[in-house]
mmCIF file of C-alpha atoms in Angstrom:
data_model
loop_
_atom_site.group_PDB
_atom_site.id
_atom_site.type_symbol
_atom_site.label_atom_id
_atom_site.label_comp_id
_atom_site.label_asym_id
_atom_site.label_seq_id
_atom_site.Cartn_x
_atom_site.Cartn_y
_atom_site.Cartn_z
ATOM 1 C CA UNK A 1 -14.468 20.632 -47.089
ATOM 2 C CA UNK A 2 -12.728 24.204 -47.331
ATOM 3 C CA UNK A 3 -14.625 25.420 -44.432
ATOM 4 C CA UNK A 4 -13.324 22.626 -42.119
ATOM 5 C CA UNK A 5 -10.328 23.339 -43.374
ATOM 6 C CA UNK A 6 -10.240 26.386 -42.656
ATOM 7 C CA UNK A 7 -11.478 25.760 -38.943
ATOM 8 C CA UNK A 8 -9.742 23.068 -38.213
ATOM 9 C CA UNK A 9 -6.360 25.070 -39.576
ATOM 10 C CA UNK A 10 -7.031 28.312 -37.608
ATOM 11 C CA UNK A 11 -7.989 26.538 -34.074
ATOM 12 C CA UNK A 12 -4.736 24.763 -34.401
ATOM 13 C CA UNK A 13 -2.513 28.341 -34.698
ATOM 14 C CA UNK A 14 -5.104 29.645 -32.123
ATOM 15 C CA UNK A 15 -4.539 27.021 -29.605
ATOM 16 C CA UNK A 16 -0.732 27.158 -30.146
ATOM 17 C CA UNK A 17 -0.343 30.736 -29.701
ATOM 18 C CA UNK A 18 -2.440 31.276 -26.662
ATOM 19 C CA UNK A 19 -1.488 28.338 -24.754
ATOM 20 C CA UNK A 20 2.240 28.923 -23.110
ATOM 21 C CA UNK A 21 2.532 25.097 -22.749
ATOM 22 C CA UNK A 22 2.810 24.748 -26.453
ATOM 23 C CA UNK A 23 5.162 27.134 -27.128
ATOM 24 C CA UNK A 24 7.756 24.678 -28.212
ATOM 25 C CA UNK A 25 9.749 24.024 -31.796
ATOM 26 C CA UNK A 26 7.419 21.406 -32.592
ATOM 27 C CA UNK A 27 4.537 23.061 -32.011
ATOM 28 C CA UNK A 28 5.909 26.125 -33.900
ATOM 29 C CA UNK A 29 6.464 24.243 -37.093
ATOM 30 C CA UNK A 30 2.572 22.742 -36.799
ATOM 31 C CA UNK A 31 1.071 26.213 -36.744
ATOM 32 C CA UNK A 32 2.954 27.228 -39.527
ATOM 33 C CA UNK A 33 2.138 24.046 -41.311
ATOM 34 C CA UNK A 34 -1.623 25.015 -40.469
ATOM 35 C CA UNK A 35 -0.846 28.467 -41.801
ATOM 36 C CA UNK A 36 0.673 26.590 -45.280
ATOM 37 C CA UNK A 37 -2.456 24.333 -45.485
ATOM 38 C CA UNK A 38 -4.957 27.395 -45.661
ATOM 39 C CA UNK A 39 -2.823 29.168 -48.019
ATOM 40 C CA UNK A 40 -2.767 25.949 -50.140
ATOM 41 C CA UNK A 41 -6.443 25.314 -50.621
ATOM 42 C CA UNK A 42 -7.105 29.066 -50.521
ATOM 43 C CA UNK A 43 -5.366 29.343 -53.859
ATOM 44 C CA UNK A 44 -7.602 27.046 -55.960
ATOM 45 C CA UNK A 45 -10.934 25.817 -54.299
ATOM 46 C CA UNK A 46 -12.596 29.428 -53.465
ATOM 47 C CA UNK A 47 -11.833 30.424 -57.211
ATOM 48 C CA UNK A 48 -12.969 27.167 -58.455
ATOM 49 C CA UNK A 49 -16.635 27.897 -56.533
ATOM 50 C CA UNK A 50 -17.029 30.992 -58.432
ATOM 51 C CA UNK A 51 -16.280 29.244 -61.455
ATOM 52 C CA UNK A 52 -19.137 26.558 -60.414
ATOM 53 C CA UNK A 53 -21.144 29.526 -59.152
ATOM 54 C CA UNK A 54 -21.037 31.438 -62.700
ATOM 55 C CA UNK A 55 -20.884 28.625 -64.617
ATOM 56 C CA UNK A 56 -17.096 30.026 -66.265
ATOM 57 C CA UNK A 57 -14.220 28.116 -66.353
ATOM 58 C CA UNK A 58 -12.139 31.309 -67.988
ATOM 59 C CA UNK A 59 -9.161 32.384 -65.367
ATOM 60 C CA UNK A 60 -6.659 35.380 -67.284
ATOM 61 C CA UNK A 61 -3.126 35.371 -67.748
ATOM 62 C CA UNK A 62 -2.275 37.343 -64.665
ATOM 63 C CA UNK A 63 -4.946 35.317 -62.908
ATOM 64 C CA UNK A 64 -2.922 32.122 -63.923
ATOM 65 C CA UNK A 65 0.231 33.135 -63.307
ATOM 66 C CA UNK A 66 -0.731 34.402 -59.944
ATOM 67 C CA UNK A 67 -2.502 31.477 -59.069
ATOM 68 C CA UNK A 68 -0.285 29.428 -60.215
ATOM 69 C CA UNK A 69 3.176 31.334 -58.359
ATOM 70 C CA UNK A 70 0.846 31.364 -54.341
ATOM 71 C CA UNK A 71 -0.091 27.685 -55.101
ATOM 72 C CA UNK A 72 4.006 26.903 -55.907
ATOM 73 C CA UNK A 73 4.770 29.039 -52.418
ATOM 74 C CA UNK A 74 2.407 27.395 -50.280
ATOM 75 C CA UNK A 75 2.813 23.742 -51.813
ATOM 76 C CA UNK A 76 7.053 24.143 -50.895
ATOM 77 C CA UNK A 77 6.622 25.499 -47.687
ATOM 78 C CA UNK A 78 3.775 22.060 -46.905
ATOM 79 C CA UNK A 79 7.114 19.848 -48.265
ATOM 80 C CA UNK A 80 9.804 21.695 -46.159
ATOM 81 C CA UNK A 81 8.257 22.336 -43.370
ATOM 82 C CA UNK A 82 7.139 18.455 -42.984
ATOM 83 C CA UNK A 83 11.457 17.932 -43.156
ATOM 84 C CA UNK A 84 11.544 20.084 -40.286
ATOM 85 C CA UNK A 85 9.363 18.582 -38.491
ATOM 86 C CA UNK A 86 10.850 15.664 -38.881
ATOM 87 C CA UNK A 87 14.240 17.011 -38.077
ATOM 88 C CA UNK A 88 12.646 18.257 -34.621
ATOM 89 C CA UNK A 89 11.731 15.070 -33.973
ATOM 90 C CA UNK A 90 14.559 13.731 -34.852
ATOM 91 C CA UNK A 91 16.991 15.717 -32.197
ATOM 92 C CA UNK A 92 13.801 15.412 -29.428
ATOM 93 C CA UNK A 93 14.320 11.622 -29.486
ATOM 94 C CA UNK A 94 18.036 11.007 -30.609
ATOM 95 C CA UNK A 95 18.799 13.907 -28.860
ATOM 96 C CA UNK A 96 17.062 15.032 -26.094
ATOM 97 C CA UNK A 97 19.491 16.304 -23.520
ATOM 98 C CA UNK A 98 20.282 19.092 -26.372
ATOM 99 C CA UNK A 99 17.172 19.768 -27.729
ATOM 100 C CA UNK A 100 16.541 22.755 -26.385
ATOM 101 C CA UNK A 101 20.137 23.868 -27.095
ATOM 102 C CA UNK A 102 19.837 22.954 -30.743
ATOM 103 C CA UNK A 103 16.433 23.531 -31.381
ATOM 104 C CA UNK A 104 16.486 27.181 -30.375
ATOM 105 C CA UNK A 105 14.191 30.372 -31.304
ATOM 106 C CA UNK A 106 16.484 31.727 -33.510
ATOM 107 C CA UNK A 107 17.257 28.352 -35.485
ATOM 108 C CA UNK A 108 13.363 27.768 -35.896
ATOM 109 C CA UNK A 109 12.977 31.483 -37.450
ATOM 110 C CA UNK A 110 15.927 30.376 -39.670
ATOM 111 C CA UNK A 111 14.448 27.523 -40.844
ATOM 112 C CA UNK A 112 11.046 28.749 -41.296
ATOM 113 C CA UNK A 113 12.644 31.860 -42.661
ATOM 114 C CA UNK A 114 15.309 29.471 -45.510
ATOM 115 C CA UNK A 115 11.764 27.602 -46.334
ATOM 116 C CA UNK A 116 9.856 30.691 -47.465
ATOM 117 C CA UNK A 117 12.869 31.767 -49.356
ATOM 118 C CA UNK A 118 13.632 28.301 -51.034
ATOM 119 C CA UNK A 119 9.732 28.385 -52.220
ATOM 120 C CA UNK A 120 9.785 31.888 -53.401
ATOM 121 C CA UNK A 121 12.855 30.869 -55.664
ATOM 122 C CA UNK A 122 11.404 27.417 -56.980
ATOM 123 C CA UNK A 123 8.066 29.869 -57.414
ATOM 124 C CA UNK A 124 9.658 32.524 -60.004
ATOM 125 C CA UNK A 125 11.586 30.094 -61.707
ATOM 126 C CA UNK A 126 8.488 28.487 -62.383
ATOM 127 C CA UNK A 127 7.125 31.607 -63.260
ATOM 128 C CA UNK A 128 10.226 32.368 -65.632
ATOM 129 C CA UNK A 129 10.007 29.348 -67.459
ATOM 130 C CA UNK A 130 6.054 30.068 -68.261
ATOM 131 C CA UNK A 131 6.665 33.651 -69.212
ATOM 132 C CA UNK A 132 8.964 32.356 -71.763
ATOM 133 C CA UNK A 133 5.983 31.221 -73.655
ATOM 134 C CA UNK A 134 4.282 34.400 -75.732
ATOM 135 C CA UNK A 135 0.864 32.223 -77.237
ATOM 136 C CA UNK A 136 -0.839 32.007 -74.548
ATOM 137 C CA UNK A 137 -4.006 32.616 -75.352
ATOM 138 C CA UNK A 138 -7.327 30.065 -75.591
ATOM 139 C CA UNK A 139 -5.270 27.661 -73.688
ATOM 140 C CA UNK A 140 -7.208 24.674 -72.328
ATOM 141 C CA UNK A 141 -6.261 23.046 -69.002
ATOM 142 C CA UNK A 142 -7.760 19.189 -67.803
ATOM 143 C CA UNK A 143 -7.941 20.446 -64.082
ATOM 144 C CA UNK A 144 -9.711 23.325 -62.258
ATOM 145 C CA UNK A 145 -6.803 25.265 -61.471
ATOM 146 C CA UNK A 146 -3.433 26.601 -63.006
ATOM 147 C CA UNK A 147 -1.677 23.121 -62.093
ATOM 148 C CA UNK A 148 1.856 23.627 -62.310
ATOM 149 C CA UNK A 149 2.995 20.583 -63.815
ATOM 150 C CA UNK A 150 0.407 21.420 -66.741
ATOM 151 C CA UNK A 151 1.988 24.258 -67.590
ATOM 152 C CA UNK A 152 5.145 23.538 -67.774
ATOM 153 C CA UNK A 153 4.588 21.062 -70.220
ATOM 154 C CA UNK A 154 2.887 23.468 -72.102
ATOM 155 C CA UNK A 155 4.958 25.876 -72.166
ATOM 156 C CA UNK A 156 8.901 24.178 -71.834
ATOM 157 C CA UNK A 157 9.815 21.817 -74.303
ATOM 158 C CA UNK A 158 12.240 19.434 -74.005
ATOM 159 C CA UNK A 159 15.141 21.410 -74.207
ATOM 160 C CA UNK A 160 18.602 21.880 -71.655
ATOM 161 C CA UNK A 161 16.714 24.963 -70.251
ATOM 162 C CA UNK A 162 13.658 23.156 -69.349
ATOM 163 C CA UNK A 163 15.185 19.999 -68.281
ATOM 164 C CA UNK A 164 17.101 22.126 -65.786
ATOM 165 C CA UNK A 165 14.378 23.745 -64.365
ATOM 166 C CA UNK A 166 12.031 20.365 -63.884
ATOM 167 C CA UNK A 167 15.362 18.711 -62.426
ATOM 168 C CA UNK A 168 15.371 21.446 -59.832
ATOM 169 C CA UNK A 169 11.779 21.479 -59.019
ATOM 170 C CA UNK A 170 11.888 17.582 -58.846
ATOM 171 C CA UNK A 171 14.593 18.105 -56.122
ATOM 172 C CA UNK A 172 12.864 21.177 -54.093
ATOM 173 C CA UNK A 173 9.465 19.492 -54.074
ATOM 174 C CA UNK A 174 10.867 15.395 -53.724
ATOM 175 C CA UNK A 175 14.083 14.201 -53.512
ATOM 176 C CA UNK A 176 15.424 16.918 -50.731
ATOM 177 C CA UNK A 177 12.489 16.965 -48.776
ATOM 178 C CA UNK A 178 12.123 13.154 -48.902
ATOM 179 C CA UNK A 179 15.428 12.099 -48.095
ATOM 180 C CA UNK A 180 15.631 14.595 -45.132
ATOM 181 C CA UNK A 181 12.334 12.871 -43.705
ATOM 182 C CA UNK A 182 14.354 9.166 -44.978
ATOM 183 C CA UNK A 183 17.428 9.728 -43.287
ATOM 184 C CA UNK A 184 15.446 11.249 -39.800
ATOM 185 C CA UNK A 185 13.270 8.804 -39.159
ATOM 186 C CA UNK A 186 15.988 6.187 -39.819
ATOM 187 C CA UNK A 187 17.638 7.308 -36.876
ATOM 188 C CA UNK A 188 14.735 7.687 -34.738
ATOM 189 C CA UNK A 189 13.902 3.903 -35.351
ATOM 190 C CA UNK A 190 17.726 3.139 -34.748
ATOM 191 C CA UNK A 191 17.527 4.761 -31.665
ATOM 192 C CA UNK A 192 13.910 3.502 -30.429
ATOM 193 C CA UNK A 193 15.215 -0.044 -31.307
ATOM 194 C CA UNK A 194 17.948 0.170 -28.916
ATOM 195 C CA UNK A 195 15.560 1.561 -25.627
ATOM 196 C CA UNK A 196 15.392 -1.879 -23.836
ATOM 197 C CA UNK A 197 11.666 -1.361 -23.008
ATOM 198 C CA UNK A 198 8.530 -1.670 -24.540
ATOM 199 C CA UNK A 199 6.694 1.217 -23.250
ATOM 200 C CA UNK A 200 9.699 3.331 -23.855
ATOM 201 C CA UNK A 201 9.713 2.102 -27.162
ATOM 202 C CA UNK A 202 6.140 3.008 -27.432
ATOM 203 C CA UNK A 203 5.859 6.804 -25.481
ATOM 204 C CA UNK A 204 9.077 7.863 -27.380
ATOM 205 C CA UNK A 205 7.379 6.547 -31.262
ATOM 206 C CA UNK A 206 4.270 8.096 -29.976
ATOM 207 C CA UNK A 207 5.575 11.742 -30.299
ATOM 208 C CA UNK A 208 5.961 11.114 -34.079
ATOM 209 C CA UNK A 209 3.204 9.339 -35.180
ATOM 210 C CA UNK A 210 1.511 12.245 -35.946
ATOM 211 C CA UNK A 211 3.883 13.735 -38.137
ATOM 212 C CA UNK A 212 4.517 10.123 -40.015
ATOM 213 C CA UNK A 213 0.597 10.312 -40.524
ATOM 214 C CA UNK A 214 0.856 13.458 -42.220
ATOM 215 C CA UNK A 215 3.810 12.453 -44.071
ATOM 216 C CA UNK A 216 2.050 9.651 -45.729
ATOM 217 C CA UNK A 217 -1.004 11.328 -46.278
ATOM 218 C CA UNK A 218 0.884 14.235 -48.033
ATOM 219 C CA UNK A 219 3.110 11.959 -50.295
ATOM 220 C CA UNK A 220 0.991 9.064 -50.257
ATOM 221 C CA UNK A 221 -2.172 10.861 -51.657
ATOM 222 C CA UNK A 222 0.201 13.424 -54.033
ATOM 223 C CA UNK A 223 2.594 10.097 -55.606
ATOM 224 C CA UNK A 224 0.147 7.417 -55.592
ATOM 225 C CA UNK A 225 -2.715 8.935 -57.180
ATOM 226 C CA UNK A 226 -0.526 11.465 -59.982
ATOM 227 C CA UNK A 227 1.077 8.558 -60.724
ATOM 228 C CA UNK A 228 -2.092 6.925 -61.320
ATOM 229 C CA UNK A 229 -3.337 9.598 -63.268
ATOM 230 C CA UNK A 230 -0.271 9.013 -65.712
ATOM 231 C CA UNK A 231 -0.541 5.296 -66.267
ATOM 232 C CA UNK A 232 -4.303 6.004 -67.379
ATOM 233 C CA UNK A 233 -3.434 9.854 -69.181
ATOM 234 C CA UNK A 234 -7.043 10.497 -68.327
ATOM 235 C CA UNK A 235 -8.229 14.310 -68.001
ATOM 236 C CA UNK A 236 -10.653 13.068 -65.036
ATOM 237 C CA UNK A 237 -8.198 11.168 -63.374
ATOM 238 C CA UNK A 238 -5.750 13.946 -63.272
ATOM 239 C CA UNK A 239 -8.833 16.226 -61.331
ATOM 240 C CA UNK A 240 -9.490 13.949 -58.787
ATOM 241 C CA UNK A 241 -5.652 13.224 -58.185
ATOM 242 C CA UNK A 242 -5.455 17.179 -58.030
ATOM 243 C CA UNK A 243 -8.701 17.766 -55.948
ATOM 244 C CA UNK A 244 -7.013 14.449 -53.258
ATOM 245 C CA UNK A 245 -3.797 16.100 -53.419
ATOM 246 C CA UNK A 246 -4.804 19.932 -52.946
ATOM 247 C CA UNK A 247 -8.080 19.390 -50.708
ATOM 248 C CA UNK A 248 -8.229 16.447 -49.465
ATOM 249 C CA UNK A 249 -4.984 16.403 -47.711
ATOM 250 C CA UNK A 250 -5.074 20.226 -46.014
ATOM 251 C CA UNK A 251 -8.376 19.166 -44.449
ATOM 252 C CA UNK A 252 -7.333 15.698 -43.077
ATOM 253 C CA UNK A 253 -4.017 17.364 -41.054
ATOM 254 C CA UNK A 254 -5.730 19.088 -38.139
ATOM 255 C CA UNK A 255 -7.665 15.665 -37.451
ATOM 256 C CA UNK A 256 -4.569 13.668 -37.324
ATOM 257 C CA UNK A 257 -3.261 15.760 -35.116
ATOM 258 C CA UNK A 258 -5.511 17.197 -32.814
ATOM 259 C CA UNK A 259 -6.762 13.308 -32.222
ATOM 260 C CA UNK A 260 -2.919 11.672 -31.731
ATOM 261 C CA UNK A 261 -1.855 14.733 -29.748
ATOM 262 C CA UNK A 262 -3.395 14.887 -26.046
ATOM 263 C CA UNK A 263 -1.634 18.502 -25.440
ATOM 264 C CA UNK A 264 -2.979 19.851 -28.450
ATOM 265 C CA UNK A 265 -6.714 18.486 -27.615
ATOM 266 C CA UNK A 266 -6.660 19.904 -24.359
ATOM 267 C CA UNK A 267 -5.730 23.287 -25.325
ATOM 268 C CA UNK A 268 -8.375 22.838 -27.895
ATOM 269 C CA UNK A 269 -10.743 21.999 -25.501
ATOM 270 C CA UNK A 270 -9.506 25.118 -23.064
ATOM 271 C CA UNK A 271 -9.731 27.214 -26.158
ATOM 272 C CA UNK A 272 -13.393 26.234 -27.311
ATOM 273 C CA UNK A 273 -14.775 26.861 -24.288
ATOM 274 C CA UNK A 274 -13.310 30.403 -24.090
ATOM 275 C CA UNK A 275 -14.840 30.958 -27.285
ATOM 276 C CA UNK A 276 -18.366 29.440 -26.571
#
């Protein structure tokens, strides 16, 4: 599964960046999104195969931390950049005699650039919060990485402080992100509604339903099975949710798109057989 992720992930920023006809916002955003996916699953799965491969399940502090501050980065920039995506599709259907006016080169780089600077903050303050905590030593963890949420509970209790800081990663990594994608695609289906007909209706909803896909997949597999996981408190329950959330999903995105996306397949098709 982390190899085809990892293929699937690095044809689609290949195929976007050497085909000129995909040199557009949206396409922009989904190479980035590629490059957020293999960041993702490169934080925990090749460090849990050594684990499995030397039979140790011992990671150190730095180790943790580290692990634990990339996996933070990469899982924020995944949430924002699906907003943006759905912003862009938001001004390419509601908007499309100024998309190219609004959705310029230097607004992309802004956004891209305000997403990796949003995750680095929700990362150290993460980070902050655990370094508070000076016993950290023969600490056991139910998953096979440093999960996040884990440690925070470990490490924060319920005080002001602590409530703060979960409040604010609650809002980076739901609320913000989720509302953004809410309040988009409610004006895309306001505005596909009112196109009198049906194959309108149809070829403009087309050019999202590969980002809704994704969108579902994302939150669908990340809510629905964590919050299964915390109805049953189970330690196994909370590894498969983890493993569905973490590998699962980075390894189902370049198949939802490269088979909903006809430009995309036929640059991937001009692209394989360049390489073979």
């Amino acid at each position: 599964m982390y190899l085809v992720t990892m293929l699937g992930n690095l044809l689609i920023i290949l195929a976007v960046s050497s085909d000129s006809h995909l040199h557009t916002p949206m396409y922009f955003f989904l190479s980035n999104l590629s490059l957020a996916d293999i960041g993702f699953i490169s934080t925990t799965v090749p460090k849990m195969i050594v684990n499995l491969l030397n039979h140790s399940r011992v990671i150190s502090y730095g180790g943790c931390l580290t692990q634990m501050s990339v996996f933070i980065i990469f899982g924020c920039m995944h949430d924002l950049l699906l907003t943006m995506m759905a912003y862009d599709r938001f001004v390419a259907i509601c908007h499309p005699l100024h998309y190219s006016v609004i959705m310029n080169p230097r607004l992309c780089g802004f956004l891209l650039l305000l997403s990796l600077l949003i995750s680095l903050l929700d990362s150290q303050l993460q980070n902050l919060s655990v370094l508070n905590f000076s016993y950290f030593k023969d600490i056991e963890i139910s998953n096979f990485f440093c999960d996040p949420s884990q440690l925070l509970n470990l490490t924060c209790p319920e005080t002001f402080s602590s409530t703060i800081v979960k409040c604010f990663v609650f809002a980076i990594f739901g609320f913000i992100p989720i509302s953004g994608i809410f309040f988009s695609y409610y004006k895309i289906i306001s505005s596909i509604l009112r196109i009198p007909s049906s194959s309108g209706k149809y070829k403009a909803f087309s050019t999202c339903g590969s980002h809704l896909a994704v969108v579902c997949v994302f939150y669908g597999t990340g809510l629905g099975v964590y919050l299964g996981s915390a109805v049953s408190h189970s330690p196994r329950t909370g590894a498969v949710a983890s493993v569905m959330y973490t590998v699962v999903t980075p390894m189902l995105n370049p198949f939802i798109y490269s088979l909903r996306n006809k430009d995309l397949k036929n640059s991937l098709r001009r692209l394989c057989s360049r390489l073979f």
